Short mmCIF file of N, CA and C in Angstrom, two decimals:
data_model
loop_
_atom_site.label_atom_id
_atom_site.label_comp_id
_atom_site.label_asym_id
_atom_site.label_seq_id
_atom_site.Cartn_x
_atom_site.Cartn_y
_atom_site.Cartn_z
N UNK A 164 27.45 -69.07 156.11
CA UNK A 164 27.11 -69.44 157.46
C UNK A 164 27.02 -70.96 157.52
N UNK A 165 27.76 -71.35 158.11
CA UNK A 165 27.30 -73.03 158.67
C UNK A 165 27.07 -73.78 160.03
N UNK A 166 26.69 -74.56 160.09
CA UNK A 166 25.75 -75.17 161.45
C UNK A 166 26.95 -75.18 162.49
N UNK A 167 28.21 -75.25 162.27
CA UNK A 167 28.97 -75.43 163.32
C UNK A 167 29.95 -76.85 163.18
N UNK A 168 29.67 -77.59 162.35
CA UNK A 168 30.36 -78.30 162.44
C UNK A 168 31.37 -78.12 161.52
N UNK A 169 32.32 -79.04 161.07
CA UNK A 169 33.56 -79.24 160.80
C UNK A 169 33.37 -79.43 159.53
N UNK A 170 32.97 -80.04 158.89
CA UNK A 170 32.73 -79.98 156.93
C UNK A 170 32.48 -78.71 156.55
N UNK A 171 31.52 -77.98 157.35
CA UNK A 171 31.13 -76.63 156.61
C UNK A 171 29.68 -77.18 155.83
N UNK A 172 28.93 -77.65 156.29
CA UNK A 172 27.99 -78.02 155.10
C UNK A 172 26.65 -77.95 156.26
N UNK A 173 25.46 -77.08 155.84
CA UNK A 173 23.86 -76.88 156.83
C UNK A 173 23.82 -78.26 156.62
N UNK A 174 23.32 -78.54 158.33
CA UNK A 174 22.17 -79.53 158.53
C UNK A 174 22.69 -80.92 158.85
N UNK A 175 22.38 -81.77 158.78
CA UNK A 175 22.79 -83.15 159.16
C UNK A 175 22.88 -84.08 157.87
N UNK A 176 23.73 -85.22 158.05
CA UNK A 176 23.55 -86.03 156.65
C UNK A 176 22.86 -87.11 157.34
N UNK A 177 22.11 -87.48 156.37
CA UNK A 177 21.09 -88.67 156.46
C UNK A 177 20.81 -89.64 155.41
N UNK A 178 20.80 -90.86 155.51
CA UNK A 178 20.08 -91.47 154.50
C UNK A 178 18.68 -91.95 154.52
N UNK A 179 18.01 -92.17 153.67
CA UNK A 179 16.47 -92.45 153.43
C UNK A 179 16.11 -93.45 152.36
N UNK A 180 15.58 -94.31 152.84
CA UNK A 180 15.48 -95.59 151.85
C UNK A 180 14.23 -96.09 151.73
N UNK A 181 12.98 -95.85 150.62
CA UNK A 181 12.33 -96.21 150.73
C UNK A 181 11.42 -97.20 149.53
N UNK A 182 10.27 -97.53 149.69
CA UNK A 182 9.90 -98.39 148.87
C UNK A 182 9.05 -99.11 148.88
N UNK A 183 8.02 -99.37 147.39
CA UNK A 183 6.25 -99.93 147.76
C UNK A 183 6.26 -100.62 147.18
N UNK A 184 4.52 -101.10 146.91
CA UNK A 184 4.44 -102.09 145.56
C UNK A 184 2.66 -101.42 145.88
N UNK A 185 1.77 -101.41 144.65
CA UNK A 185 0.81 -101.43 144.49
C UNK A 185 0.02 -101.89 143.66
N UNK A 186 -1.22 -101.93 143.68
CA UNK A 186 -1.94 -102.71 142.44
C UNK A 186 -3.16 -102.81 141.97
N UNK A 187 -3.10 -102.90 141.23
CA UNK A 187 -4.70 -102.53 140.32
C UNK A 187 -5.25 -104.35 139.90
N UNK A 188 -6.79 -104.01 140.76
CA UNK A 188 -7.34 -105.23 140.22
C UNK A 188 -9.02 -104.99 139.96
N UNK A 189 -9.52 -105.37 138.95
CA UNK A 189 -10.70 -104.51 138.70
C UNK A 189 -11.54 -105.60 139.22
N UNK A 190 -12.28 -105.58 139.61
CA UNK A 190 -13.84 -106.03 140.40
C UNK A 190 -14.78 -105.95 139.30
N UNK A 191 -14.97 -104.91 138.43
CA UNK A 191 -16.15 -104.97 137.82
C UNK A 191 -15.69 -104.47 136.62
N UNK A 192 -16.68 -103.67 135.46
CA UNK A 192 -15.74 -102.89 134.30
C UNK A 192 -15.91 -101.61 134.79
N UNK A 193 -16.04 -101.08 135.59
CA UNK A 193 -16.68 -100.11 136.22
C UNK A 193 -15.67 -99.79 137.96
N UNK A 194 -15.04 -100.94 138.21
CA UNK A 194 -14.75 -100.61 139.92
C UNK A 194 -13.18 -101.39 139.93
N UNK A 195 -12.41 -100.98 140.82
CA UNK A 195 -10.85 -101.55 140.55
C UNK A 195 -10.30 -101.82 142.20
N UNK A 196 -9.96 -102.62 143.07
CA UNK A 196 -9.22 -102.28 144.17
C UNK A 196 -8.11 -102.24 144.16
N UNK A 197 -7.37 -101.20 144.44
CA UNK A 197 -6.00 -100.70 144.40
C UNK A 197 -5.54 -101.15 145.93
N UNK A 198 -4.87 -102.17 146.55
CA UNK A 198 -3.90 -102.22 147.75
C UNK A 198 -2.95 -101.65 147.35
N UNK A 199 -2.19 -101.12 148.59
CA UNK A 199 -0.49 -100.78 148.46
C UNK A 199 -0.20 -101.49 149.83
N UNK A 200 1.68 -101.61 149.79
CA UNK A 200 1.96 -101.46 151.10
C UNK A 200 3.68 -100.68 150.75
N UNK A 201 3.93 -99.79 151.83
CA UNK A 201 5.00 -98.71 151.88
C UNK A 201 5.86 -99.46 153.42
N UNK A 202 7.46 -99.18 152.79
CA UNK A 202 8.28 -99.50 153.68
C UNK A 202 9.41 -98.09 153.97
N UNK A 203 9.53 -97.22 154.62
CA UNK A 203 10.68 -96.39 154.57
C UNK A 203 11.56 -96.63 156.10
N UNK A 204 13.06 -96.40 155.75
CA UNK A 204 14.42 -96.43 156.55
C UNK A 204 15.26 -94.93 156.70
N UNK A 205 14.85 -94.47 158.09
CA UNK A 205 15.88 -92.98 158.04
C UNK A 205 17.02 -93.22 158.78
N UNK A 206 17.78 -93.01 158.38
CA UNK A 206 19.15 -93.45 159.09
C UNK A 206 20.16 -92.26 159.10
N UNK A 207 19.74 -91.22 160.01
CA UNK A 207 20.98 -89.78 160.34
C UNK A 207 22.30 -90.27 160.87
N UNK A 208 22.76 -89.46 161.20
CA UNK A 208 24.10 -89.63 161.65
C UNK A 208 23.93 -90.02 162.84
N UNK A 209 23.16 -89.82 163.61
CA UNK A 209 22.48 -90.88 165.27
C UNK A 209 21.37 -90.76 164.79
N UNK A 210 20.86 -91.59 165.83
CA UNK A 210 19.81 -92.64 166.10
C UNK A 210 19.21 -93.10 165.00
N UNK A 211 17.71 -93.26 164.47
CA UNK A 211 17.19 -93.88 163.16
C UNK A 211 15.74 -94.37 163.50
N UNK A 212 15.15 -94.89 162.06
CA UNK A 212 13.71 -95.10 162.31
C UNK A 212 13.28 -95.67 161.38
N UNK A 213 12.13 -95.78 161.51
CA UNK A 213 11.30 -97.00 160.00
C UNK A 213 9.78 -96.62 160.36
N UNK A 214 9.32 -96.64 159.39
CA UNK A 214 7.70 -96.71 159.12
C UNK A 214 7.09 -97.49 158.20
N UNK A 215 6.26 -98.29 158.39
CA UNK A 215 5.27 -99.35 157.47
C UNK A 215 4.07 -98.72 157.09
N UNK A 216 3.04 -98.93 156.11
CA UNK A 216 2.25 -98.70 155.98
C UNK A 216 1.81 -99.06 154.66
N UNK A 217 -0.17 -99.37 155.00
CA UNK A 217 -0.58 -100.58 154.54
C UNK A 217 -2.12 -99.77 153.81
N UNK A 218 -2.29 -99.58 152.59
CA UNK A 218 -3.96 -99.27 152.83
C UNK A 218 -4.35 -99.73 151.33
N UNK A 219 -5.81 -99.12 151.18
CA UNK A 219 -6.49 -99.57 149.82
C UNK A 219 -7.14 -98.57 149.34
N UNK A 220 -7.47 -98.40 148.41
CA UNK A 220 -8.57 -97.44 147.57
C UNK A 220 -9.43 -98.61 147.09
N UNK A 221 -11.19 -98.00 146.60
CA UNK A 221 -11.97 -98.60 145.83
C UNK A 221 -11.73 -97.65 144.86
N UNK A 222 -11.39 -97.71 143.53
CA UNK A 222 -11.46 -96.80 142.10
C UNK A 222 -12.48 -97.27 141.79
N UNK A 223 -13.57 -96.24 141.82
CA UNK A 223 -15.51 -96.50 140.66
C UNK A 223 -15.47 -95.01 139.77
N UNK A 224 -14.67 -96.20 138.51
CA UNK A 224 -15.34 -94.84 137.23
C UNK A 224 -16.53 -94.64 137.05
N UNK A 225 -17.22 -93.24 137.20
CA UNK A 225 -17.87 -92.58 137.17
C UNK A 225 -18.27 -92.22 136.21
N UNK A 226 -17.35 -91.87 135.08
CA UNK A 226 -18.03 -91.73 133.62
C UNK A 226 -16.37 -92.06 132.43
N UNK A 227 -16.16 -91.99 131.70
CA UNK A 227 -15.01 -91.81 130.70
C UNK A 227 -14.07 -91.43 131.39
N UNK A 228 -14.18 -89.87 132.13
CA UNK A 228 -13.42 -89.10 132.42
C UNK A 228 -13.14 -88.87 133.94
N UNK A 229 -14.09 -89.32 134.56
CA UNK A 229 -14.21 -88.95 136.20
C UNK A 229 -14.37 -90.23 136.73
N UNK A 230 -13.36 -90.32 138.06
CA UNK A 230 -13.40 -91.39 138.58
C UNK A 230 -13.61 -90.97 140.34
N UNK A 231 -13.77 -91.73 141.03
CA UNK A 231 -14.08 -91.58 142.37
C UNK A 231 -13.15 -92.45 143.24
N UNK A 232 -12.45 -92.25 143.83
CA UNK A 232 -11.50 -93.11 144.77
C UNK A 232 -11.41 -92.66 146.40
N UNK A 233 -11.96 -93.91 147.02
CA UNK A 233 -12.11 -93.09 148.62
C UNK A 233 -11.20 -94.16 148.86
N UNK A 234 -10.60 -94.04 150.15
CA UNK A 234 -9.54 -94.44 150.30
C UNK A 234 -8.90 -94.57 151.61
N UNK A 235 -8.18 -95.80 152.28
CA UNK A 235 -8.15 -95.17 154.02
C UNK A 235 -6.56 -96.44 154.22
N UNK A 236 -5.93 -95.69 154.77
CA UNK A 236 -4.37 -95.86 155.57
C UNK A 236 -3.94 -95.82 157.01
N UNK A 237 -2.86 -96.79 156.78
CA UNK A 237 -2.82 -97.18 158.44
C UNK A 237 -0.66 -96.82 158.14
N UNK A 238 -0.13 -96.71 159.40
CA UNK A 238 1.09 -96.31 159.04
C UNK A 238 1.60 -96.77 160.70
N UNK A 239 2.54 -97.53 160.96
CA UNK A 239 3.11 -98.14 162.13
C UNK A 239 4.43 -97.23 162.22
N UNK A 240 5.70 -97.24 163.02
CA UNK A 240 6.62 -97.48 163.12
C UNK A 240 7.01 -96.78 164.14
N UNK A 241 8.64 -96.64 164.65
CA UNK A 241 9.54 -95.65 165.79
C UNK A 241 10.07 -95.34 164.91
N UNK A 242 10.92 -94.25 165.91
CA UNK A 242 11.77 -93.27 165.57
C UNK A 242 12.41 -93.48 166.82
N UNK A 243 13.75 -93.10 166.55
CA UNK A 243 14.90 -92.61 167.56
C UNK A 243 15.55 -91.32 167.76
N UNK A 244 15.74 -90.77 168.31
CA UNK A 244 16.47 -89.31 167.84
C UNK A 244 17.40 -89.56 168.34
N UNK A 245 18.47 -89.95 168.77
CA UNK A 245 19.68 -90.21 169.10
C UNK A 245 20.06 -91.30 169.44
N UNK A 246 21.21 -91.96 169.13
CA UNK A 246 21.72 -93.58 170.01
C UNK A 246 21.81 -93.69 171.21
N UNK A 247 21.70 -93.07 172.10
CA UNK A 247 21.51 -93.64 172.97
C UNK A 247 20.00 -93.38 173.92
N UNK A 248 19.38 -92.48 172.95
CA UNK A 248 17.84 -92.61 173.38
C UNK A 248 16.99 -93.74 173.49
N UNK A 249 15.77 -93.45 173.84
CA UNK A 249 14.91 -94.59 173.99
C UNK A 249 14.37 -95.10 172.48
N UNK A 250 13.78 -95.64 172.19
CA UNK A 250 12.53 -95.42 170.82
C UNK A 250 11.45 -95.40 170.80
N UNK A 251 10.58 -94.10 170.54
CA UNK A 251 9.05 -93.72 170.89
C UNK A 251 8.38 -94.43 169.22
N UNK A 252 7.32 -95.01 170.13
CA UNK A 252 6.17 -95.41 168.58
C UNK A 252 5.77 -94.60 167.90
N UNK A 253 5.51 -94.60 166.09
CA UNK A 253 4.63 -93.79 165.66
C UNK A 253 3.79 -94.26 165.03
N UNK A 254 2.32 -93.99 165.00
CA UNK A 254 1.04 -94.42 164.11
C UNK A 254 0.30 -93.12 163.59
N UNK A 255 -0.06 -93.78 162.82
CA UNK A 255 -1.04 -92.72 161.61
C UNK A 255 -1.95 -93.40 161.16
N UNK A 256 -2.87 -92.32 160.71
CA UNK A 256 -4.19 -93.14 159.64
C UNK A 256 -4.52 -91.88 159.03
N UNK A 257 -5.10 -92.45 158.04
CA UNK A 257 -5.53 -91.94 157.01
C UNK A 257 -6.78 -92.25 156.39
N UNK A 258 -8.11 -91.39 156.02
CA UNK A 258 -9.77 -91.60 155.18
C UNK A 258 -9.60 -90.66 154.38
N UNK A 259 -9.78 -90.68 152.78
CA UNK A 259 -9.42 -89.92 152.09
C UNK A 259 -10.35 -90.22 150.93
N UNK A 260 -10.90 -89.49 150.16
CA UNK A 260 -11.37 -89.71 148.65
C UNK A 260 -11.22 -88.70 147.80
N UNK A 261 -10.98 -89.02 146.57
CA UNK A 261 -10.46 -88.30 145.95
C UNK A 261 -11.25 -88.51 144.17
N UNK A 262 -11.64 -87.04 144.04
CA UNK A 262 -12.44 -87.40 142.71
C UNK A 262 -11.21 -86.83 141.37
N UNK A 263 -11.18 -87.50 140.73
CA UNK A 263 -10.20 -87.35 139.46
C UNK A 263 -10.59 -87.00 138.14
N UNK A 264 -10.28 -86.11 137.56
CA UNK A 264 -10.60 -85.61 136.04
C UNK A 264 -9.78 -86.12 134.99
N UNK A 265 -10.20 -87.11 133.79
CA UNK A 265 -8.98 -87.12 132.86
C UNK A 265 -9.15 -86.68 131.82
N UNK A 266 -8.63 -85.82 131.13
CA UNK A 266 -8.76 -85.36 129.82
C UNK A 266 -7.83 -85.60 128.50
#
């Protein structure tokens, strides 16, 4: 079964390009702030889009093994769904913590 078009192949082709940087910097022997920032590019066969996004964690080891990371994100960008559409904004956020086990 295929979508109808002419290759014979489901779905649409798209490309997706994305890419961060993050980083560990310790505050204490005990506490670390992790920034990131995220860039992604969707580019279908029409229209296209991009999203940014920017946040931090505090990492406070807790003991050897357990660490505590709360954590909060922000995320900008549009989207297009077709070329000759308009382009609607998108935003996000994110509050998150997250407790970690290492063994």
């Amino acid at each position: 079964v295929t979508s109808g078009n002419s290759d014979g192949v489901i779905g649409t082709k798209e490309n997706i390009l994305a890419g961060g940087v993050s980083g560990n910097f310790p505050l204490s022997s005990r506490t670390a702030f992790e920034p990131m920032v995220q860039a992604r590019f969707w580019m279908p066969k029409t229209g296209k889009g991009s999203l940014f996004g920017a946040g931090a964690g505090l990492r406070v080891q807790l003991s050897p093994a357990i660490a505590f990371v709360p954590s909060a994100r922000v995320d900008v960008g549009s989207i297009r769904v077709a070329d000759s559409s308009p382009s609607s904004s998108v935003f996000g956020w994110d509050v998150s913590g997250m407790l970690r086990y290492t063994f």
